[in-house]
Amino acid sequence: LQAILSAFAAISLAANGLLISLILHKKSEILGGYRWLLLSFALVDIIISLFHAYVLPTFYQIEFGMVLFTWEGLYKPPTIGFIINTLYCLLFYEPFVLLTFHFIYRYLILGRPNIINHYPVSAVSSIVTGNLVFSGVLAYDSYLADRSSSENFFGDALFEEFGIDMNTDPRPNVVPINYVFAVPFLLCFIPFSAICLLPLTGIRFGQTGNIMGIFVSLFPAVDPFMVLFMI
C-alpha cells in the first residue's frame, strides 16, 4: 500500500506541478479567472496525494458495513487520530466542492460575467467562505460520529486481518460505517449510480432511468419508518 500510494503521489506531484507551471505561464492569461480555479484543482490534487502517501488510508469491508482507518493515525492519541481521520474525510469531499464552484463559475461567466470581471476579490472570498463553512460542518459531523462511535461490530475482523485490538484503552482511531440504516444506501446511492453507469454499457434502457429516479424520490418517504421501527 505504501509503495502504491507513494508512486501515485510522485506522479501527481510531477503532473500537477507541470500543470501549475503552464497555468501560471503568461500565455495562460487568456483563460482569465478560470485559470485560478484550475490552479486550485491542481493544488488540491497534490495535497490529497501527499496526504494519502503519508497517512496510508485503508478500507476494510465487512458484512453490512466497512471500516476506514489510517496507519499513521491508528495508534495516535485520540485527538490526533481524530484530526487525521477528519482531514481524510475533508480531502475526500474537496474535489466535489471545487466541482460545485466550477459549475457556479461557468454559470456566472456566461450569465453574469460582471461579477467575475469586476468583483474578483468578492468572488474568491465567497468561494473560500463557502468552502470553510462546508469543511466546518463536515468536521462537526465527524466529531459527533466520533463521540457516538461505541459499536464494535467489526472488532473481530480487524483483529484477525490486521492484529488491531479494538478492546484496548484508548481505542485505535477508526471510522466505522454500519449499513444498519440501509434505506439511504439502497434507495439513493445504488439507483443514482445505476442512472449514471447504465448508459456506459451502450444499451438503450429507456424508462429504466426514470424508474431509478422514482426510487430516489421514494427514499424520503420510506426513510423515517426505519427509525420508527427501531424506536
Short mmCIF file of C-alpha atoms in Angstrom, two decimals:
data_model
loop_
_atom_site.label_atom_id
_atom_site.label_comp_id
_atom_site.label_asym_id
_atom_site.label_seq_id
_atom_site.Cartn_x
_atom_site.Cartn_y
_atom_site.Cartn_z
CA LEU A 1 0.00 0.00 0.00
CA GLN A 2 2.79 2.41 0.90
CA ALA A 3 4.61 1.74 -2.38
CA ILE A 4 1.44 2.20 -4.45
CA LEU A 5 0.38 5.44 -2.75
CA SER A 6 3.93 6.81 -2.89
CA ALA A 7 4.03 6.12 -6.63
CA PHE A 8 0.68 7.86 -7.06
CA ALA A 9 1.98 10.84 -5.07
CA ALA A 10 5.11 11.10 -7.23
CA ILE A 11 3.08 11.01 -10.44
CA SER A 12 0.57 13.53 -9.05
CA LEU A 13 3.33 15.88 -7.91
CA ALA A 14 5.06 15.78 -11.31
CA ALA A 15 1.91 16.05 -13.44
CA ASN A 16 0.17 18.69 -11.37
CA GLY A 17 3.43 20.60 -10.95
CA LEU A 18 3.70 20.76 -14.74
CA LEU A 19 0.07 21.84 -14.98
CA ILE A 20 0.64 24.61 -12.42
CA SER A 21 3.63 25.91 -14.36
CA LEU A 22 1.51 26.04 -17.52
CA ILE A 23 -1.37 27.73 -15.70
CA LEU A 24 0.95 30.42 -14.35
CA HIS A 25 2.60 30.97 -17.74
CA LYS A 26 1.96 34.37 -19.24
CA LYS A 27 0.25 32.87 -22.29
CA SER A 28 -2.38 31.34 -19.99
CA GLU A 29 -3.67 34.76 -19.00
CA ILE A 30 -6.13 34.37 -21.88
CA LEU A 31 -8.04 31.95 -19.62
CA GLY A 32 -8.91 34.80 -17.28
CA GLY A 33 -10.20 33.93 -13.82
CA TYR A 34 -10.78 30.31 -14.85
CA ARG A 35 -7.10 29.53 -14.50
CA TRP A 36 -7.26 30.18 -10.75
CA LEU A 37 -9.97 27.55 -10.48
CA LEU A 38 -7.73 25.16 -12.44
CA LEU A 39 -4.89 26.07 -10.10
CA SER A 40 -6.98 25.19 -7.05
CA PHE A 41 -7.78 21.77 -8.54
CA ALA A 42 -4.08 21.09 -9.15
CA LEU A 43 -3.05 22.19 -5.66
CA VAL A 44 -5.76 20.09 -4.01
CA ASP A 45 -4.73 17.08 -6.09
CA ILE A 46 -1.14 17.42 -4.84
CA ILE A 47 -2.26 17.81 -1.23
CA ILE A 48 -4.52 14.76 -1.43
CA SER A 49 -1.81 12.58 -2.98
CA LEU A 50 0.86 13.59 -0.48
CA PHE A 51 -1.52 13.21 2.45
CA HIS A 52 -2.57 9.72 1.36
CA ALA A 53 1.04 8.66 0.90
CA TYR A 54 1.78 9.88 4.43
CA VAL A 55 -1.19 8.53 6.40
CA LEU A 56 -1.86 5.35 4.32
CA PRO A 57 -5.69 5.15 4.40
CA THR A 58 -7.14 1.65 4.44
CA PHE A 59 -10.68 0.45 3.78
CA TYR A 60 -11.83 -2.92 5.07
CA GLN A 61 -15.25 -4.19 4.03
CA ILE A 62 -17.24 -6.44 6.33
CA GLU A 63 -20.79 -7.68 6.49
CA PHE A 64 -23.19 -4.73 6.23
CA GLY A 65 -20.51 -2.12 6.61
CA MET A 66 -16.92 -1.03 6.29
CA VAL A 67 -14.13 0.42 8.40
CA LEU A 68 -11.81 3.25 7.43
CA PHE A 69 -8.55 3.91 9.23
CA THR A 70 -5.09 5.32 8.53
CA TRP A 71 -1.96 3.51 9.59
CA GLU A 72 -0.35 6.79 10.56
CA GLY A 73 -3.19 7.82 12.86
CA LEU A 74 -4.32 4.40 14.09
CA TYR A 75 -2.46 4.45 17.40
CA LYS A 76 -2.00 8.19 17.80
CA PRO A 77 -3.62 9.95 20.79
CA PRO A 78 -7.39 10.24 20.23
CA THR A 79 -7.26 13.94 19.37
CA ILE A 80 -4.50 13.50 16.78
CA GLY A 81 -6.21 10.43 15.35
CA PHE A 82 -9.50 12.31 15.06
CA ILE A 83 -7.77 15.19 13.24
CA ILE A 84 -6.11 12.82 10.76
CA ASN A 85 -9.36 10.95 10.07
CA THR A 86 -11.28 14.21 9.70
CA LEU A 87 -8.68 15.60 7.31
CA TYR A 88 -9.02 12.47 5.20
CA CYS A 89 -12.79 12.95 5.03
CA LEU A 90 -12.42 16.64 4.18
CA LEU A 91 -9.94 15.93 1.40
CA PHE A 92 -12.17 13.14 0.10
CA TYR A 93 -15.02 15.61 -0.46
CA GLU A 94 -12.93 18.63 -1.50
CA PRO A 95 -12.85 17.79 -5.26
CA PHE A 96 -16.66 17.69 -5.23
CA VAL A 97 -16.75 21.10 -3.54
CA LEU A 98 -14.41 22.52 -6.17
CA LEU A 99 -16.51 20.92 -8.89
CA THR A 100 -19.55 22.72 -7.49
CA PHE A 101 -17.69 26.04 -7.71
CA HIS A 102 -16.70 25.09 -11.24
CA PHE A 103 -20.36 24.90 -12.27
CA ILE A 104 -21.10 28.17 -10.45
CA TYR A 105 -18.22 29.86 -12.25
CA ARG A 106 -19.42 28.57 -15.60
CA TYR A 107 -22.91 29.93 -14.93
CA LEU A 108 -21.61 33.33 -13.84
CA ILE A 109 -19.17 33.75 -16.70
CA LEU A 110 -21.99 33.03 -19.18
CA GLY A 111 -24.90 34.73 -17.42
CA ARG A 112 -23.33 37.42 -15.24
CA PRO A 113 -19.72 37.97 -16.27
CA ASN A 114 -19.59 41.34 -14.49
CA ILE A 115 -19.47 39.57 -11.13
CA ILE A 116 -16.34 37.68 -12.16
CA ASN A 117 -14.68 40.52 -14.09
CA HIS A 118 -15.40 43.46 -11.79
CA TYR A 119 -15.56 41.81 -8.38
CA PRO A 120 -12.90 39.06 -8.44
CA VAL A 121 -11.94 39.54 -4.79
CA SER A 122 -15.55 39.17 -3.66
CA ALA A 123 -15.96 36.07 -5.84
CA VAL A 124 -12.84 34.44 -4.39
CA SER A 125 -13.88 35.41 -0.86
CA SER A 126 -17.27 33.78 -1.40
CA ILE A 127 -15.62 30.58 -2.61
CA VAL A 128 -13.25 30.47 0.35
CA THR A 129 -16.06 31.22 2.81
CA GLY A 130 -18.34 28.56 1.32
CA ASN A 131 -15.53 26.03 1.44
CA LEU A 132 -14.75 26.84 5.07
CA VAL A 133 -18.42 26.54 6.05
CA PHE A 134 -18.71 23.14 4.37
CA SER A 135 -15.48 21.97 5.99
CA GLY A 136 -16.69 23.15 9.38
CA VAL A 137 -19.99 21.30 9.05
CA LEU A 138 -18.23 18.12 7.95
CA ALA A 139 -15.72 18.39 10.80
CA TYR A 140 -18.58 18.82 13.29
CA ASP A 141 -20.35 15.78 11.83
CA SER A 142 -17.12 13.81 12.24
CA TYR A 143 -16.93 14.98 15.85
CA LEU A 144 -20.48 13.81 16.55
CA ALA A 145 -19.85 10.47 14.84
CA ASP A 146 -16.61 10.00 16.78
CA ARG A 147 -18.31 10.66 20.13
CA SER A 148 -21.13 8.21 19.39
CA SER A 149 -18.85 5.52 17.93
CA SER A 150 -19.14 2.86 20.63
CA GLU A 151 -20.05 -0.02 18.31
CA ASN A 152 -17.59 -2.86 17.86
CA PHE A 153 -19.32 -4.89 15.16
CA PHE A 154 -16.04 -5.03 13.24
CA GLY A 155 -13.65 -5.79 16.12
CA ASP A 156 -13.11 -9.48 15.38
CA ALA A 157 -12.49 -8.85 11.68
CA LEU A 158 -9.88 -6.16 12.35
CA PHE A 159 -8.09 -8.34 14.88
CA GLU A 160 -7.99 -11.36 12.57
CA GLU A 161 -6.92 -9.39 9.47
CA PHE A 162 -4.60 -6.71 10.87
CA GLY A 163 -4.00 -7.63 14.52
CA ILE A 164 -5.81 -4.46 15.61
CA ASP A 165 -7.31 -4.90 19.08
CA MET A 166 -10.37 -2.66 19.45
CA ASN A 167 -10.71 -3.54 23.15
CA THR A 168 -7.65 -1.55 24.20
CA ASP A 169 -7.89 1.77 26.01
CA PRO A 170 -7.69 4.18 24.30
CA ARG A 171 -9.27 2.51 21.29
CA PRO A 172 -7.50 2.65 17.93
CA ASN A 173 -8.69 5.53 15.78
CA VAL A 174 -11.03 4.13 13.14
CA VAL A 175 -14.11 5.35 11.27
CA PRO A 176 -16.85 2.68 11.33
CA ILE A 177 -19.61 2.77 8.72
CA ASN A 178 -22.53 0.48 9.53
CA TYR A 179 -25.26 -0.16 6.97
CA VAL A 180 -27.93 -0.88 9.58
CA PHE A 181 -29.80 2.12 8.23
CA ALA A 182 -29.62 0.80 4.71
CA VAL A 183 -32.55 2.78 3.28
CA PRO A 184 -30.46 5.77 2.13
CA PHE A 185 -27.90 3.41 0.59
CA LEU A 186 -30.42 1.18 -1.18
CA LEU A 187 -32.85 3.86 -2.34
CA CYS A 188 -30.44 6.72 -3.04
CA PHE A 189 -26.86 5.69 -3.76
CA ILE A 190 -27.46 2.50 -5.76
CA PRO A 191 -30.24 3.90 -8.02
CA PHE A 192 -28.31 7.10 -8.69
CA SER A 193 -25.19 5.08 -9.54
CA ALA A 194 -27.27 2.96 -11.92
CA ILE A 195 -28.62 6.11 -13.62
CA CYS A 196 -25.06 7.29 -14.25
CA LEU A 197 -23.46 3.95 -15.15
CA LEU A 198 -26.07 2.15 -17.28
CA PRO A 199 -25.54 4.40 -20.35
CA LEU A 200 -21.88 3.34 -20.38
CA THR A 201 -22.99 -0.15 -21.46
CA GLY A 202 -24.05 1.23 -24.83
CA ILE A 203 -27.53 -0.25 -24.38
CA ARG A 204 -30.71 1.83 -24.56
CA PHE A 205 -32.58 1.27 -21.29
CA GLY A 206 -35.27 3.86 -21.99
CA GLN A 207 -37.54 4.39 -19.00
CA THR A 208 -35.25 2.41 -16.69
CA GLY A 209 -33.55 5.64 -15.69
CA ASN A 210 -36.91 7.09 -14.70
CA ILE A 211 -37.65 4.01 -12.57
CA MET A 212 -34.36 4.55 -10.77
CA GLY A 213 -35.26 8.19 -10.33
CA ILE A 214 -38.54 7.17 -8.72
CA PHE A 215 -36.59 5.05 -6.21
CA VAL A 216 -34.57 8.13 -5.29
CA SER A 217 -37.84 10.03 -4.76
CA LEU A 218 -39.12 7.15 -2.64
CA PHE A 219 -36.22 7.48 -0.21
CA PRO A 220 -37.52 10.40 1.92
CA ALA A 221 -40.93 8.74 2.19
CA VAL A 222 -39.56 5.41 3.44
CA ASP A 223 -36.59 6.62 5.46
CA PRO A 224 -38.46 7.62 8.67
CA PHE A 225 -40.04 4.17 9.01
CA MET A 226 -36.65 2.62 9.78
CA VAL A 227 -36.23 4.99 12.70
CA LEU A 228 -39.82 4.39 13.83
CA PHE A 229 -39.30 0.63 13.75
CA MET A 230 -36.06 0.99 15.73
CA ILE A 231 -37.85 3.08 18.34
#
